[in-house]
Amino acid sequence: MKAVAEAVPGRSLMPVEEALERLLALAEATPIRGTESIALADAEGRVLARELVAALDLPPWPNSAMDGYALRLADCHGEPLPVSQRIFAGHAPQPLQAGTCARIFTGAPLPEGADCVEMQENTEVLEDGRVRLLEPLALGANVRPKGQETRTGEVVMHAGTRLGPIELGLAATLGVAELEVVRRPRVAVLSTGDELVEPGRALGPGQIYNSNRRLLVSWLQRLGCEVIDAGILADDLALTRQCLAGLGDVDLILSTGGVSVGEADYLGLALREAGELALWKLAIKPGKPLTFGHYQGVPVIGLPGNPASTLVTFGLLARPYLLRRHGVTDVTPLRFQVPAGFDWPKAGNRREYLRARIEDGRVRIYKNQSSGVLRSAAWAEGLVEVREGSMPGQGELVPFIPFSELLG
């Protein structure tokens, strides 16, 4: 297998855009194969595998957009009209009698012969039950025509669409009970280092609790992945080999703590024995070191170990990689230009992503932007992007990426 290239010779740091471009190209080369048909109730967060084609018109017949009176515009001569029938949603009307109107309610089918609806607020009901129109009326007013939303045979959702509440609601309006979706990617999550301890256990000297494992497992599940939680790898080569051999059939190995060339990097050593790995030094802060390669043909991504670095690199690089392997075309999170509520005093040579929130119409950053501080992300609502060489000040527009664009 051909090794992944290092950064361009003569350039120490790879731009974020180039790293993302490479990852997306690698994702497209290894798409997730296999589909399954599942009920709408189970399709939240999944990716549509086959385009959804409308099998009926929506609405299937003209219907009223208002509570009011259905009538024929030609019968409007300024005289009150008698009410010949009442039409409720879910009931089939009779053809409209000439010279009359029909009491109609929102969503009810328009009677044959009617061509407009007057809302009840613009009418007066006389003592004898006839209805006087108080405002001029136009042809087709307050009528939802047949096929206004969709026509039979029209593609309403394309393959690669991520299914959320709105998409599932649209499928339901078309009478679809099941959807064909891409199978769940199987992702093995590994944490490395003797310093890591799972929550609930006592800390020993020099040890810390493993936050990255829970962060990534939860995030991957939101992305519709099946997670193989391999836990914490001890700094032992034989145990590391044993763990990798026991992963089974997976689509991605995702590690935190990096896969470097250090003396205690047993994961990197074990992976290189059966594949190739390369360390990308990215022009990003936090999260400069990123590893990509293959182990026995399985793609491997090694994220940096500091919690904020894991958050940023997974959200901006690993997440779009996984979505693209799923067949999702648009994997770029929305960015919004927001006035800065801070002064950034020093221009850097790396793209910085600051944990931030919006207050009083301005984006404000957390006081401590250390890569080891996850509390900054819990306080924040998203990330402010500070480009290389820039020093944004108070009131200057800066790109803001809400966490809602990254976490789902």
Coordinates of C-alpha atoms in Angstrom, one line a residue:
M1 CA 0.0 0.0 0.0
K2 CA 1.3 3.4 -0.9
A3 CA 2.2 5.5 2.1
V4 CA 0.4 8.8 2.8
A5 CA 2.6 11.7 1.7
E6 CA 4.0 14.1 4.3
A7 CA 3.6 17.8 4.1
V8 CA 5.0 19.5 1.0
P9 CA 8.8 19.6 1.3
G10 CA 10.1 23.0 2.3
R11 CA 6.9 23.9 4.1
S12 CA 6.7 23.0 7.8
L13 CA 3.0 23.2 8.3
M14 CA 0.1 22.0 6.1
P15 CA -2.8 24.4 5.7
V16 CA -6.1 23.3 7.2
E17 CA -7.8 23.4 3.7
E18 CA -5.2 21.1 2.2
A19 CA -5.5 18.6 5.1
L20 CA -9.3 18.6 4.7
E21 CA -9.0 18.2 0.9
R22 CA -6.7 15.2 1.3
L23 CA -8.9 13.6 3.9
L24 CA -12.0 14.0 1.7
A25 CA -10.2 12.5 -1.3
L26 CA -9.2 9.5 0.9
A27 CA -12.8 9.2 2.1
E28 CA -14.1 9.1 -1.4
A29 CA -11.7 6.4 -2.3
T30 CA -13.1 4.2 0.5
P31 CA -16.9 4.8 0.7
I32 CA -19.0 2.8 3.1
R33 CA -20.5 -0.1 1.2
G34 CA -23.8 -1.7 2.1
T35 CA -27.3 -0.5 2.8
E36 CA -30.3 -1.5 4.8
S37 CA -34.0 -0.6 4.9
I38 CA -35.2 0.7 8.2
A39 CA -38.4 2.2 9.6
L40 CA -38.7 6.0 9.8
A41 CA -38.7 5.8 13.6
D42 CA -35.2 4.4 13.5
A43 CA -33.8 6.6 10.7
E44 CA -32.8 9.7 12.8
G45 CA -29.2 10.7 11.9
R46 CA -28.8 8.1 9.2
V47 CA -27.8 8.8 5.6
L48 CA -30.1 8.2 2.7
A49 CA -28.7 5.6 0.3
R50 CA -31.2 6.0 -2.6
E51 CA -33.0 9.0 -3.8
L52 CA -36.5 9.5 -2.5
V53 CA -39.1 9.9 -5.4
A54 CA -42.6 11.2 -4.7
A55 CA -45.2 8.6 -5.4
L56 CA -48.1 11.1 -5.1
D57 CA -48.8 14.8 -5.5
L58 CA -48.7 17.0 -2.4
P59 CA -51.2 18.1 -1.7
P60 CA -53.2 15.4 -3.5
W61 CA -56.1 17.8 -4.2
P62 CA -56.7 21.5 -3.9
N63 CA -57.4 22.5 -0.3
S64 CA -58.1 25.5 1.8
A65 CA -55.3 27.4 3.5
M66 CA -57.7 29.2 5.8
D67 CA -60.9 28.7 7.9
G68 CA -63.4 30.5 5.8
Y69 CA -65.8 30.1 2.8
A70 CA -65.1 28.4 -0.5
L71 CA -66.8 29.9 -3.6
R72 CA -66.7 30.5 -7.3
L73 CA -65.3 34.0 -8.1
A74 CA -67.8 34.5 -10.9
D75 CA -70.6 34.3 -8.2
C76 CA -69.3 37.4 -6.4
H77 CA -71.6 40.2 -7.4
G78 CA -71.8 42.0 -4.1
E79 CA -74.8 40.0 -2.9
P80 CA -74.7 37.7 0.2
L81 CA -74.3 34.0 -0.6
P82 CA -76.1 31.2 1.0
V83 CA -74.1 28.4 2.6
S84 CA -74.8 25.1 0.9
Q85 CA -72.5 22.8 2.8
R86 CA -69.8 22.5 5.6
I87 CA -66.5 20.9 4.7
F88 CA -64.1 19.6 7.4
A89 CA -60.6 18.3 6.9
G90 CA -60.7 14.6 6.2
H91 CA -64.1 14.7 4.6
A92 CA -65.0 14.5 0.9
P93 CA -67.1 17.5 -0.3
Q94 CA -70.0 17.6 -2.7
P95 CA -69.7 19.8 -5.9
L96 CA -70.4 23.4 -5.1
Q97 CA -73.9 24.5 -6.0
A98 CA -73.9 27.6 -8.3
G99 CA -74.5 30.8 -6.5
T100 CA -73.6 29.5 -3.1
C101 CA -70.5 29.2 -0.9
A102 CA -69.3 26.4 1.4
R103 CA -68.2 26.8 4.9
I104 CA -64.6 25.3 4.8
F105 CA -61.9 24.7 7.4
T106 CA -58.1 24.7 7.0
G107 CA -56.8 21.7 5.1
A108 CA -60.2 20.6 3.9
P109 CA -60.5 19.6 0.2
L110 CA -61.9 22.4 -2.1
P111 CA -65.3 21.4 -3.6
E112 CA -65.5 20.9 -7.3
G113 CA -66.5 24.2 -8.9
A114 CA -64.9 26.5 -6.2
D115 CA -61.9 28.5 -7.2
C116 CA -61.1 30.7 -4.2
V117 CA -61.5 30.9 -0.4
E118 CA -62.3 34.0 1.6
M119 CA -61.0 33.9 5.2
Q120 CA -63.7 34.2 7.8
E121 CA -62.2 37.4 9.2
N122 CA -63.3 39.2 5.9
T123 CA -66.9 38.0 6.0
E124 CA -70.1 38.8 7.8
V125 CA -72.7 36.2 8.6
L126 CA -76.2 37.6 8.4
E127 CA -79.2 36.6 10.5
D128 CA -80.6 34.5 7.8
G129 CA -77.3 32.5 7.6
R130 CA -76.1 34.0 4.3
V131 CA -72.5 35.3 4.1
R132 CA -71.4 38.8 2.9
L133 CA -67.9 39.3 1.6
L134 CA -66.3 42.4 3.0
E135 CA -63.1 42.6 0.9
P136 CA -62.3 42.1 -2.8
L137 CA -61.3 38.5 -3.6
A138 CA -58.8 37.2 -6.2
L139 CA -58.9 33.9 -8.2
G140 CA -57.1 31.2 -6.3
A141 CA -57.0 33.2 -3.1
N142 CA -56.2 31.1 0.0
V143 CA -56.1 27.8 -2.0
R144 CA -53.3 25.4 -1.9
P145 CA -53.3 23.9 -5.4
K146 CA -52.8 20.2 -6.1
G147 CA -49.1 19.3 -6.4
Q148 CA -48.0 22.7 -4.9
E149 CA -45.3 21.0 -2.8
T150 CA -44.3 18.0 -4.9
R151 CA -45.4 16.2 -8.1
T152 CA -45.5 12.5 -8.7
G153 CA -42.1 11.3 -9.9
E154 CA -40.2 14.3 -8.5
V155 CA -37.0 13.6 -6.6
V156 CA -37.6 15.2 -3.1
M157 CA -34.4 13.9 -1.4
H158 CA -31.1 12.9 -2.9
A159 CA -28.9 10.0 -1.9
G160 CA -26.4 11.3 0.7
T161 CA -29.0 13.3 2.6
R162 CA -28.6 13.2 6.3
L163 CA -32.0 12.4 7.9
G164 CA -33.2 14.7 10.6
P165 CA -36.6 15.5 11.9
I166 CA -37.5 17.6 8.9
E167 CA -36.4 15.0 6.4
L168 CA -38.3 12.3 8.2
G169 CA -41.4 14.5 8.4
L170 CA -41.2 15.0 4.6
A171 CA -40.9 11.3 4.0
A172 CA -43.9 10.7 6.2
T173 CA -46.0 13.3 4.2
L174 CA -45.3 11.1 1.1
G175 CA -46.6 8.0 2.9
V176 CA -43.1 6.4 3.1
A177 CA -42.8 4.0 6.1
E178 CA -39.2 2.8 5.4
L179 CA -36.1 4.3 3.9
E180 CA -33.0 2.7 2.5
V181 CA -30.0 4.1 4.3
V182 CA -26.2 3.5 4.3
R183 CA -25.1 1.0 6.8
R184 CA -23.5 2.3 10.0
P185 CA -19.7 2.8 9.8
R186 CA -17.9 0.7 12.4
V187 CA -15.4 2.9 14.2
A188 CA -12.9 1.6 16.7
V189 CA -11.9 4.2 19.3
L190 CA -8.6 3.8 21.1
S191 CA -7.1 5.9 23.9
T192 CA -3.3 5.6 24.5
G193 CA -1.2 6.1 27.6
D194 CA -0.6 4.8 31.1
E195 CA -1.5 8.2 32.4
L196 CA -5.2 7.7 31.5
V197 CA -7.8 6.4 34.0
E198 CA -11.5 5.8 33.4
P199 CA -13.9 7.9 35.5
G200 CA -15.0 6.1 38.6
R201 CA -11.5 4.8 39.4
A202 CA -9.0 6.3 41.8
L203 CA -6.2 8.3 40.2
G204 CA -2.6 7.2 40.8
P205 CA 0.4 9.5 40.7
G206 CA 0.7 11.3 37.4
Q207 CA -2.6 10.0 36.1
I208 CA -5.6 11.9 34.7
Y209 CA -9.2 10.9 33.7
N210 CA -9.9 10.0 30.1
S211 CA -12.3 12.6 28.7
N212 CA -11.5 12.0 25.0
R213 CA -13.0 8.5 25.0
R214 CA -16.4 9.7 26.2
L215 CA -16.3 12.8 24.0
L216 CA -15.6 10.8 20.8
V217 CA -17.9 7.8 21.5
S218 CA -20.9 10.1 22.1
W219 CA -20.0 12.2 19.0
L220 CA -19.6 9.2 16.8
Q221 CA -22.9 7.8 17.9
R222 CA -24.5 11.1 17.0
L223 CA -23.0 10.7 13.5
G224 CA -24.7 7.4 13.1
C225 CA -21.6 5.2 13.7
E226 CA -21.4 1.9 15.4
V227 CA -18.6 2.3 17.9
I228 CA -16.2 -0.4 19.0
D229 CA -14.8 1.0 22.2
A230 CA -11.4 -0.5 22.7
G231 CA -10.7 1.4 25.9
I232 CA -7.3 2.5 27.0
L233 CA -4.2 0.9 25.6
A234 CA -1.4 0.4 28.1
D235 CA 2.1 1.3 27.1
D236 CA 2.9 -2.3 26.2
L237 CA 3.6 -3.5 22.6
A238 CA 2.3 -7.1 23.1
L239 CA -1.0 -5.8 24.6
T240 CA -1.3 -3.3 21.9
R241 CA -0.9 -5.9 19.2
Q242 CA -3.5 -8.1 20.9
C243 CA -6.0 -5.2 21.0
L244 CA -5.6 -4.4 17.4
A245 CA -5.9 -8.1 16.4
G246 CA -9.2 -8.2 18.3
L247 CA -10.9 -5.2 16.7
G248 CA -12.5 -7.4 13.9
D249 CA -14.1 -5.9 10.9
V250 CA -14.0 -2.1 11.2
D251 CA -14.1 0.9 8.8
L252 CA -11.9 3.2 10.8
I253 CA -9.5 3.1 13.7
L254 CA -9.6 6.4 15.6
S255 CA -7.0 7.0 18.3
T256 CA -6.3 9.9 20.6
G257 CA -2.9 10.7 22.1
G258 CA -1.3 10.7 18.7
V259 CA 0.6 8.1 16.8
S260 CA 4.1 9.5 16.8
V261 CA 7.7 8.1 16.7
G262 CA 8.3 8.4 20.5
E263 CA 9.9 5.7 22.5
A264 CA 6.6 4.9 24.3
D265 CA 4.5 5.0 21.1
Y266 CA 3.6 1.4 21.0
L267 CA 0.4 2.0 19.1
G268 CA 2.3 3.7 16.3
L269 CA 4.9 0.9 16.2
A270 CA 2.2 -1.8 16.1
L271 CA 0.3 0.0 13.3
R272 CA 3.4 0.4 11.2
E273 CA 4.1 -3.3 11.4
A274 CA 1.0 -4.0 9.3
G275 CA 0.6 -0.7 7.4
E276 CA 1.9 2.8 6.8
L277 CA 1.3 5.9 8.8
A278 CA 2.3 9.5 8.3
L279 CA 2.3 12.5 10.6
W280 CA 0.8 15.6 9.3
K281 CA 1.9 18.8 11.0
L282 CA -1.0 21.1 10.5
A283 CA -1.2 24.9 10.6
I284 CA -4.0 24.7 13.2
K285 CA -4.2 25.6 16.8
P286 CA -5.1 23.7 18.9
G287 CA -4.3 20.3 17.2
K288 CA -1.1 20.6 15.1
P289 CA -0.2 16.9 15.0
L290 CA -2.5 14.6 13.0
T291 CA -1.8 11.1 11.8
F292 CA -3.4 9.3 8.9
G293 CA -2.6 5.9 7.4
H294 CA -3.8 2.3 7.1
Y295 CA -3.5 -0.8 9.3
Q296 CA -4.1 -4.0 7.4
G297 CA -6.1 -1.9 4.8
V298 CA -8.2 -0.1 7.5
P299 CA -7.9 3.7 7.5
V300 CA -6.4 5.1 10.7
I301 CA -6.8 8.6 12.1
G302 CA -4.7 9.6 15.1
L303 CA -5.9 12.8 16.8
P304 CA -3.9 14.8 19.3
G305 CA -4.5 13.9 22.9
N306 CA -5.3 17.3 24.6
P307 CA -9.1 17.5 25.0
A308 CA -9.6 20.8 23.1
S309 CA -7.3 19.6 20.3
T310 CA -9.3 16.4 20.0
L311 CA -12.5 18.5 19.9
V312 CA -11.2 20.8 17.2
T313 CA -9.5 18.3 14.9
F314 CA -12.4 15.8 15.1
G315 CA -15.0 18.5 14.4
L316 CA -13.2 20.1 11.5
L317 CA -11.3 17.2 9.9
A318 CA -12.4 13.7 11.1
R319 CA -16.1 14.5 11.1
P320 CA -16.3 15.6 7.5
Y321 CA -14.1 12.7 6.6
L322 CA -16.6 10.3 8.1
L323 CA -19.6 12.0 6.5
R324 CA -18.0 11.9 3.1
R325 CA -17.4 8.2 3.5
H326 CA -21.1 8.0 4.3
G327 CA -21.8 9.6 0.9
V328 CA -22.7 13.1 2.3
T329 CA -21.8 15.7 -0.3
D330 CA -22.0 18.9 1.8
V331 CA -19.8 18.4 4.8
T332 CA -18.8 22.0 5.4
P333 CA -20.2 23.5 8.6
L334 CA -22.0 26.9 8.3
R335 CA -19.9 29.9 9.3
F336 CA -21.5 33.2 10.4
Q337 CA -19.8 36.6 10.4
V338 CA -20.1 38.1 13.9
P339 CA -18.6 41.2 15.4
A340 CA -15.6 40.4 17.7
G341 CA -16.0 41.2 21.3
F342 CA -12.3 40.8 21.9
D343 CA -8.9 42.0 20.8
W344 CA -6.5 39.4 19.4
P345 CA -3.0 40.9 20.1
K346 CA -0.7 38.7 18.2
A347 CA -0.8 37.3 14.6
G348 CA 0.2 33.7 14.4
N349 CA 1.3 31.3 11.7
R350 CA -1.5 28.8 12.4
R351 CA -5.2 29.0 12.0
E352 CA -6.6 29.3 15.5
Y353 CA -10.0 28.1 16.7
L354 CA -11.0 29.8 19.9
R355 CA -13.8 28.6 22.1
A356 CA -16.4 31.3 22.2
R357 CA -20.0 32.4 22.7
I358 CA -22.2 35.2 21.5
E359 CA -23.2 37.8 24.1
D360 CA -25.0 41.1 23.3
G361 CA -24.5 40.6 19.6
R362 CA -20.7 40.1 19.8
V363 CA -18.6 36.9 20.0
R364 CA -16.6 36.6 23.2
I365 CA -13.8 34.1 23.9
Y366 CA -13.1 32.0 26.9
K367 CA -10.4 33.5 29.1
N368 CA -8.2 30.3 28.9
Q369 CA -7.6 28.9 25.4
S370 CA -5.2 26.2 26.5
S371 CA -5.6 23.0 24.5
G372 CA -5.9 21.0 27.8
V373 CA -9.0 22.9 29.0
L374 CA -12.2 21.2 28.0
R375 CA -14.2 23.5 30.3
S376 CA -13.7 26.2 27.7
A377 CA -15.8 24.2 25.2
A378 CA -18.5 23.5 27.8
W379 CA -18.9 27.3 28.4
A380 CA -18.7 28.1 24.7
E381 CA -21.4 27.9 21.9
G382 CA -18.9 27.4 19.1
L383 CA -15.5 28.3 17.6
V384 CA -14.2 31.6 16.4
E385 CA -11.8 31.2 13.4
V386 CA -8.7 33.5 13.5
R387 CA -6.8 33.2 10.3
E388 CA -3.1 33.1 10.0
G389 CA -1.4 36.5 10.2
S390 CA -4.6 38.3 11.4
M391 CA -5.2 40.3 14.5
P392 CA -9.0 40.9 14.8
G393 CA -10.1 43.6 17.1
Q394 CA -13.3 44.8 18.8
G395 CA -16.2 45.1 16.3
E396 CA -14.3 43.5 13.4
L397 CA -16.3 40.7 11.7
V398 CA -14.9 37.2 12.4
P399 CA -16.1 33.7 11.3
F400 CA -18.1 31.9 14.0
I401 CA -18.9 28.1 13.7
P402 CA -21.7 27.1 16.1
F403 CA -21.2 23.7 17.9
S404 CA -24.7 22.8 16.6
E405 CA -23.0 22.7 13.1
L406 CA -20.3 20.3 14.3
L407 CA -21.8 18.0 16.9
G408 CA -24.6 16.5 14.8

